[in-house]
Short mmCIF file of C-alpha atoms in Angstrom, two decimals:
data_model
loop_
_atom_site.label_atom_id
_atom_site.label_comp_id
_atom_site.label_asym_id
_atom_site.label_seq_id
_atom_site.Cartn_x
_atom_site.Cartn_y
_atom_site.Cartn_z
CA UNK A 605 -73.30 155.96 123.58
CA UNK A 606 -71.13 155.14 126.40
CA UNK A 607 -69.78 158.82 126.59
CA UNK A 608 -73.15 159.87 127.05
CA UNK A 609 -74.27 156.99 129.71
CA UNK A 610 -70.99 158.95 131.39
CA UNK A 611 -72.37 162.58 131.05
CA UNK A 612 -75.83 161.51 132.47
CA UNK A 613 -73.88 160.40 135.45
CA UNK A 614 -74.30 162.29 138.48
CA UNK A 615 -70.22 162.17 138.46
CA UNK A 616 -70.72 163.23 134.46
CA UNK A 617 -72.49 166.05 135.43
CA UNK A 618 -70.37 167.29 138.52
CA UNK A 619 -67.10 167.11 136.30
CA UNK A 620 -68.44 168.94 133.37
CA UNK A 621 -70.33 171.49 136.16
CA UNK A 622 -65.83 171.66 137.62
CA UNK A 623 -65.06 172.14 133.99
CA UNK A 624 -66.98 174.74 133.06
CA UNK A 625 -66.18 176.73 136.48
CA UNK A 626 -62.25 176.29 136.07
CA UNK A 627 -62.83 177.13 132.39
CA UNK A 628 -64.80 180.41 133.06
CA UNK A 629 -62.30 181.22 135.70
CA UNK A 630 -59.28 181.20 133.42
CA UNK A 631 -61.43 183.31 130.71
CA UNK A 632 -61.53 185.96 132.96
CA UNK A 633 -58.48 186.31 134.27
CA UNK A 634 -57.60 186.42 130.96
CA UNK A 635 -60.02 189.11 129.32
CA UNK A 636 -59.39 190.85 133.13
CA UNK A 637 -56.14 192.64 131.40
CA UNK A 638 -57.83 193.30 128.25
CA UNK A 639 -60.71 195.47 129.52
CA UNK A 640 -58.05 197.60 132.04
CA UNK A 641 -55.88 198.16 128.85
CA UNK A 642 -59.09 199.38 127.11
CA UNK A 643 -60.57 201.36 130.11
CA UNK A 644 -57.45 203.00 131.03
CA UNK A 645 -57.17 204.29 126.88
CA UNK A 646 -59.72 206.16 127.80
CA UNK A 647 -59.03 206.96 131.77
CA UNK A 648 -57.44 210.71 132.76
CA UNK A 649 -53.61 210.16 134.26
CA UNK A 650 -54.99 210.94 137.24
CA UNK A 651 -57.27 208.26 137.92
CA UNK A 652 -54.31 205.68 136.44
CA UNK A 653 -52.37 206.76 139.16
CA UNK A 654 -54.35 206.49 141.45
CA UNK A 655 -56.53 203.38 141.14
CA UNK A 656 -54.04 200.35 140.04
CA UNK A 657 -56.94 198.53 138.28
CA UNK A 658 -60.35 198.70 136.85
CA UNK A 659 -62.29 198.23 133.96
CA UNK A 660 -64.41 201.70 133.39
CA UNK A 661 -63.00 204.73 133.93
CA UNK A 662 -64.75 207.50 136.29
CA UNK A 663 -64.02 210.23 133.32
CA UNK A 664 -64.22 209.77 129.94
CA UNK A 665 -61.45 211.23 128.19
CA UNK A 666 -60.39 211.12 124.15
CA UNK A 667 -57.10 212.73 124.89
CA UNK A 668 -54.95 210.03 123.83
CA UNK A 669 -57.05 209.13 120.86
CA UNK A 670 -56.55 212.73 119.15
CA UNK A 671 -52.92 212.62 119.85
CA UNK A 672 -52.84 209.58 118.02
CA UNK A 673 -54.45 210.19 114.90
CA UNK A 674 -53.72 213.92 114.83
CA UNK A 675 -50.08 212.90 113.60
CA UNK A 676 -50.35 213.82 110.16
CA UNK A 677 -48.35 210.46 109.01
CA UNK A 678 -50.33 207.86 110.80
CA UNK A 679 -53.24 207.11 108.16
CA UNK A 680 -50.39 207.02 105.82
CA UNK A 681 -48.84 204.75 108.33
CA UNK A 682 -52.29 202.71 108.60
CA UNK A 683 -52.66 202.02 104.69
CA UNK A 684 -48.33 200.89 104.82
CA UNK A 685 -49.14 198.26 107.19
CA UNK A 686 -52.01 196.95 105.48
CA UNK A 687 -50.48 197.02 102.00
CA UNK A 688 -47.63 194.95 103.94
CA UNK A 689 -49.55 192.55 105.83
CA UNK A 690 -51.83 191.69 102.94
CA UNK A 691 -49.27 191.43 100.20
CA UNK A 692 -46.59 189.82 103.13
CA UNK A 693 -49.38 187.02 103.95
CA UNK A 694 -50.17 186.00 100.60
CA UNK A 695 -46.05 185.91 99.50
CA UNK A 696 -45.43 183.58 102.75
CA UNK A 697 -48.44 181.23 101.93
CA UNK A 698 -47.44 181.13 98.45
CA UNK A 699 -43.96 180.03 99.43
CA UNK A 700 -44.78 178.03 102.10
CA UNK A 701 -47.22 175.87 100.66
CA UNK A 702 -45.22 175.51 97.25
CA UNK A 703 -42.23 174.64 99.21
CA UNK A 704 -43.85 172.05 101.89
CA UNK A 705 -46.15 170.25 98.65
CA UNK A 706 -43.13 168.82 96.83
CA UNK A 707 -41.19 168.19 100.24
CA UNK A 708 -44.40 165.58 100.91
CA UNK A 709 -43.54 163.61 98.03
CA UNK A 710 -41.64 160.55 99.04
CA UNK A 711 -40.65 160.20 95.56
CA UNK A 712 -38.65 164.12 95.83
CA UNK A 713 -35.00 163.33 94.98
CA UNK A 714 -32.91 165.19 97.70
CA UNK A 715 -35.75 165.58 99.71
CA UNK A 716 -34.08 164.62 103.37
CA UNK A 717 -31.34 166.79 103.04
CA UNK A 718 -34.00 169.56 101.88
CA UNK A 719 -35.96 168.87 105.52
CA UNK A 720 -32.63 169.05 107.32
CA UNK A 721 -31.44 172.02 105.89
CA UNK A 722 -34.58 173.44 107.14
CA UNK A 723 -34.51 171.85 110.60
CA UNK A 724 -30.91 173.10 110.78
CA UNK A 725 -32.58 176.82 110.00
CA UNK A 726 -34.93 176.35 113.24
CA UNK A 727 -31.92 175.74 115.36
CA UNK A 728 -29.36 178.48 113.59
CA UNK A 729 -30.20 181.53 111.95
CA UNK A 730 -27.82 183.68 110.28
CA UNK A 731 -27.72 186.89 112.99
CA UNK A 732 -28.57 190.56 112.41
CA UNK A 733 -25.79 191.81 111.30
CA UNK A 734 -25.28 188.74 107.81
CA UNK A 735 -29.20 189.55 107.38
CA UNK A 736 -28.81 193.19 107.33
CA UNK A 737 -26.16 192.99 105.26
CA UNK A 738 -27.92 190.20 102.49
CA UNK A 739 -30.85 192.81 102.25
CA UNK A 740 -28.45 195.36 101.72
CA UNK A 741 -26.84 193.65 99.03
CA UNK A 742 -29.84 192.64 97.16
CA UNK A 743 -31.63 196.14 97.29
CA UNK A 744 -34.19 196.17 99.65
CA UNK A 745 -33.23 198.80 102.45
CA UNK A 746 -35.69 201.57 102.44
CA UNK A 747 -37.90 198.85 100.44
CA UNK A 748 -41.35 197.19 101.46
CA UNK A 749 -40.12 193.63 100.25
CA UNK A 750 -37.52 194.16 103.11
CA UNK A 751 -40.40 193.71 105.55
CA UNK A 752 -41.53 190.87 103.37
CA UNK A 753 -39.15 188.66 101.87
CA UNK A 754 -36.24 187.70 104.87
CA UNK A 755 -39.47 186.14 106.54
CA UNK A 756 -40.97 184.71 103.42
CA UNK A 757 -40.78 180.75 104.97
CA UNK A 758 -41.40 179.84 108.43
CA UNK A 759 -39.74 176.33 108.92
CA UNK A 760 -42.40 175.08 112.21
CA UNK A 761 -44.73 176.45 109.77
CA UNK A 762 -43.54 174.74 106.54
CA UNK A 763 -42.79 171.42 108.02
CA UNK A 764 -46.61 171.18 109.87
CA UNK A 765 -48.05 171.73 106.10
CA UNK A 766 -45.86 169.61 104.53
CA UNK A 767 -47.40 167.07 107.59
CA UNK A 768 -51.04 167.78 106.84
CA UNK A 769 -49.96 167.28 102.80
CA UNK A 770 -48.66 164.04 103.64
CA UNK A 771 -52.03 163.30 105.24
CA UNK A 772 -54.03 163.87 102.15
CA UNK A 773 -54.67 159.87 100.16
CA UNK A 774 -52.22 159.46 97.93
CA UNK A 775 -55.94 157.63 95.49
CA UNK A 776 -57.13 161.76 95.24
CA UNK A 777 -53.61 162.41 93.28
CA UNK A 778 -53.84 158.74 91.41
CA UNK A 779 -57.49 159.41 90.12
CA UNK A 780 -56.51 162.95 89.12
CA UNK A 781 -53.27 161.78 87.40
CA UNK A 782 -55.64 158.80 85.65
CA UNK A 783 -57.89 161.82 84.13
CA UNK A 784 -54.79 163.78 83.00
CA UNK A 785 -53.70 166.01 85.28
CA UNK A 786 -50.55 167.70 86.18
CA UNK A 787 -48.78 168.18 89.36
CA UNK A 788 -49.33 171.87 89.64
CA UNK A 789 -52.99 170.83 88.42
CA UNK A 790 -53.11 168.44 91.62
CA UNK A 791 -51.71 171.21 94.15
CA UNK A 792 -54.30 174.10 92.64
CA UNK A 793 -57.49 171.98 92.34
CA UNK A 794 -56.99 169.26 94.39
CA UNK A 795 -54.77 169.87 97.39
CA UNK A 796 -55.24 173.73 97.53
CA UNK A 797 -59.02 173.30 98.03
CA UNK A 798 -58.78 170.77 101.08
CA UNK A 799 -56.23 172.77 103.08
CA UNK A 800 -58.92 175.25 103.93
CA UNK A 801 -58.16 175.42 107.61
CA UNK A 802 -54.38 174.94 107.25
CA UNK A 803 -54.93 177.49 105.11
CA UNK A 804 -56.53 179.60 106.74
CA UNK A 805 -54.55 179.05 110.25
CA UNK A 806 -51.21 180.15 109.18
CA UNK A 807 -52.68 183.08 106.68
CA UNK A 808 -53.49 184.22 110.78
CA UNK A 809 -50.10 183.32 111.98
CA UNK A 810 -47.96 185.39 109.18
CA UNK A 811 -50.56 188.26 108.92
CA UNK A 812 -50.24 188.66 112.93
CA UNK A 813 -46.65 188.58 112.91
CA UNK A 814 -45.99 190.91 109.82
CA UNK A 815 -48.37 193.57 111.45
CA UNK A 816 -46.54 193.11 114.98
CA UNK A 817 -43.25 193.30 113.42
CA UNK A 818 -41.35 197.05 114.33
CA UNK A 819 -37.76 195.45 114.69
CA UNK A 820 -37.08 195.04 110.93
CA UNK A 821 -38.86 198.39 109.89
CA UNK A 822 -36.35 199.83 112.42
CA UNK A 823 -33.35 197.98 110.56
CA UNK A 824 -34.24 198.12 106.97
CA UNK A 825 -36.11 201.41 106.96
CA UNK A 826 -34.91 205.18 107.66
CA UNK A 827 -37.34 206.85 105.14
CA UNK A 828 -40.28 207.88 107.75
CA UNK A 829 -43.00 207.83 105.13
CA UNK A 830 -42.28 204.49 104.81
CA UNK A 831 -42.88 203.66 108.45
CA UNK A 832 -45.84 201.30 109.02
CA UNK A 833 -47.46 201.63 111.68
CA UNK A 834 -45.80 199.71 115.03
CA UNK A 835 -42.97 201.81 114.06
CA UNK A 836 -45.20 205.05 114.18
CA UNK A 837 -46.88 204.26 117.18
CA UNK A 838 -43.95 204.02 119.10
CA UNK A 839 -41.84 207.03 117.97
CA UNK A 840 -45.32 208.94 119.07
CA UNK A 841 -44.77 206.70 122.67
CA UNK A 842 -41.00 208.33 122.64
CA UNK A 843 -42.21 211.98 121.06
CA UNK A 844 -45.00 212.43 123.94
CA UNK A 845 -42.58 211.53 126.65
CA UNK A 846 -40.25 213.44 125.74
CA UNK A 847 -43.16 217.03 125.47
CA UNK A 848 -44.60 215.55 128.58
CA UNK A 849 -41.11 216.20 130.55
CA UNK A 850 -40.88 219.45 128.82
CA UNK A 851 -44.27 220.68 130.09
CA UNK A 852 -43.31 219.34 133.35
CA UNK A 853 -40.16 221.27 133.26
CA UNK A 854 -42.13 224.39 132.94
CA UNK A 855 -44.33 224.02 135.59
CA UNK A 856 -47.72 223.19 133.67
CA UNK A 857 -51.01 222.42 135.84
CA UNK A 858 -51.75 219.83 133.38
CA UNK A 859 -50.40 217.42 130.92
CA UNK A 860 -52.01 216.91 127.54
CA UNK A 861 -51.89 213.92 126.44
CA UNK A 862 -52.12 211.75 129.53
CA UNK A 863 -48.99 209.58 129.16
CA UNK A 864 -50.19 206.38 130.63
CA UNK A 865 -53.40 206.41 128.69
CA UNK A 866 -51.26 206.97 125.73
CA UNK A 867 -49.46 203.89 126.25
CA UNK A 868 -52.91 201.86 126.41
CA UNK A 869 -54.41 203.33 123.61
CA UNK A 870 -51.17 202.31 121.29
CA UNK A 871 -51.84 198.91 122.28
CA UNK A 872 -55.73 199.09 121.33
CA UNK A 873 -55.08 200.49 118.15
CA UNK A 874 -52.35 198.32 117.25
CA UNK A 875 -53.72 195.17 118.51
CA UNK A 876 -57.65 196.13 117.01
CA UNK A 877 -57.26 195.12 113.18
CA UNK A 878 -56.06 191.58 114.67
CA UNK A 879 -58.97 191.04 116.72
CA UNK A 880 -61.63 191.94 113.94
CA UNK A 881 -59.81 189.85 111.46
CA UNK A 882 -59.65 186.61 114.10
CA UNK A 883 -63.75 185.89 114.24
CA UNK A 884 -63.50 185.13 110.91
CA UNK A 885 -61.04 181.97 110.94
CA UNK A 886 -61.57 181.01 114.10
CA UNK A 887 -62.97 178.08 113.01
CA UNK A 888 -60.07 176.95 110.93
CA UNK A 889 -57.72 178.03 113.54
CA UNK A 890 -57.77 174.58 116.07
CA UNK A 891 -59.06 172.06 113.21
CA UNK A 892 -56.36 173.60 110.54
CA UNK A 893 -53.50 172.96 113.97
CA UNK A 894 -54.06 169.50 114.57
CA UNK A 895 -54.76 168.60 111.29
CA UNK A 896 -51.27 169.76 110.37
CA UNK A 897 -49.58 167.90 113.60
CA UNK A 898 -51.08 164.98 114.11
CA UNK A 899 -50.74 163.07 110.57
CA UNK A 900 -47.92 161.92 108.93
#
């Protein structure tokens, strides 16, 4: 009642009116970006060079749209990355949220030096060169779980779930014990089913950051039908250059495709699948964060 007695205020009302101005401001200075990137996909090279920003182009232009999916690999491409984002997302949760459930047990046996070998794996990592060559020893170059498995456990990730697990009352796990249940009984039907939103949050953070990832397609895979498709889109970025100062070379009145607009319409069609999958838990996303940081 008293926080409403406060919003009634005329003060209430003047610093909610500030709030929503400031608020609105930063929105769209942030979407401001956004809309150029989009516009300018579909903007001639002449009008990106010569207007530094707006949000709708004065001629609409597909150019850099056919370039990119006239490559005869990039559907191919497409359907890699999804295979490897879907399959990569469920592997990380699984391990993840096996690995942080026992780890909230007080009762583990070894479990502190378990969470400081982790913590010592956020502060130290191995290097490129002893990764590349443990994935080359076990198999995996030229091998999908090579995009998968070196990033199977995130340790910021692992330790916030095994924080929200801790969080959960220990009389849920009692009462299901009492009625007969086993641990792995607890975790599926018990535990599983109220981390929804943690759930849910980090299924976004690993599915985001296996479809961004190019670096270890680069390092783990020289068979190009294997590519997914961050990898494609910029060998297309390098291929297109490299015509466009060809043509230019030869003295041709016009470039096809526009290289700037190129550029954009990479980061459209790589960042798209993200922001159609994001609507749908983004109402886990803030709940399933502080649930998982501020308990424990």
């Amino acid at each position: 009642m008293s926080n409403l007695k406060m919003h009634n205020t005329r003060g209430g009302r003047i610093f909610d009116a500030f709030n929503v101005v400031i608020l609105a401001i930063i929105g769209i200075i942030m979407i401001l970006p956004f809309l150029y990137i989009i516009a300018g996909s579909f903007a001639t090279e002449a009008e990106l060079t010569r207007r530094n920003f707006f949000i709708w182009p004065e001629t609409f232009t597909l150019s850099a749209y056919k370039y990119i999916f006239s490559t005869a690999t990039f559907s191919r491409s497409i359907l890699v990355s999804i295979a490897v984002t879907l399959v990569g997302t469920l592997v990380c949760l699984f391990f993840t949220f096996t690995m942080a459930y026992p780890l909230s047990r007080k009762n583990l046996l070894g479990r502190n030096l378990f969470m400081n070998m982790i913590v010592f794996s956020m502060l130290f990592s191995g290097g490129m060169i002893p990764t590349y060559i443990v994935v080359k020893s076990l198999g995996l170059l030229d091998s999908y779980w090579s995009l998968i498995l070196p990033g199977a456990i995130n340790p910021f990730n692992l330790i916030i779930v095994k924080t929200f697990f801790q969080g959960i009352p220990n009389e849920l796990e009692e009462a299901a014990k009492i009625d007969g249940c086993t641990e792995m009984g607890i975790f599926w039907r018990i535990i599983l089913p109220l981390s929804k939103p943690v759930l849910a949050t980090f299924a976004l953070f690993y599915a985001v950051g296996i479809w961004n990832d190019f670096f270890h397609a680069l390092l783990y895979i020289s068979d190009n039908t294997k590519w997914p498709v961050q990898v494609l889109l910029q060998q297309i970025i390098i291929l297109s250059q490299g015509n466009l100062a060809d043509t230019a070379s030869q003295g041709a009145s016009y470039v096809e495709p526009p290289a700037q607009s190129l550029k954009l319409a990479v980061v459209v069609v790589a960042t798209l699948p993200i922001l159609i999958v994001y609507p749908f838990l983004q109402k886990h996303f803030a709940k399933g964060m502080l649930l998982g940081s501020v308990k424990g």
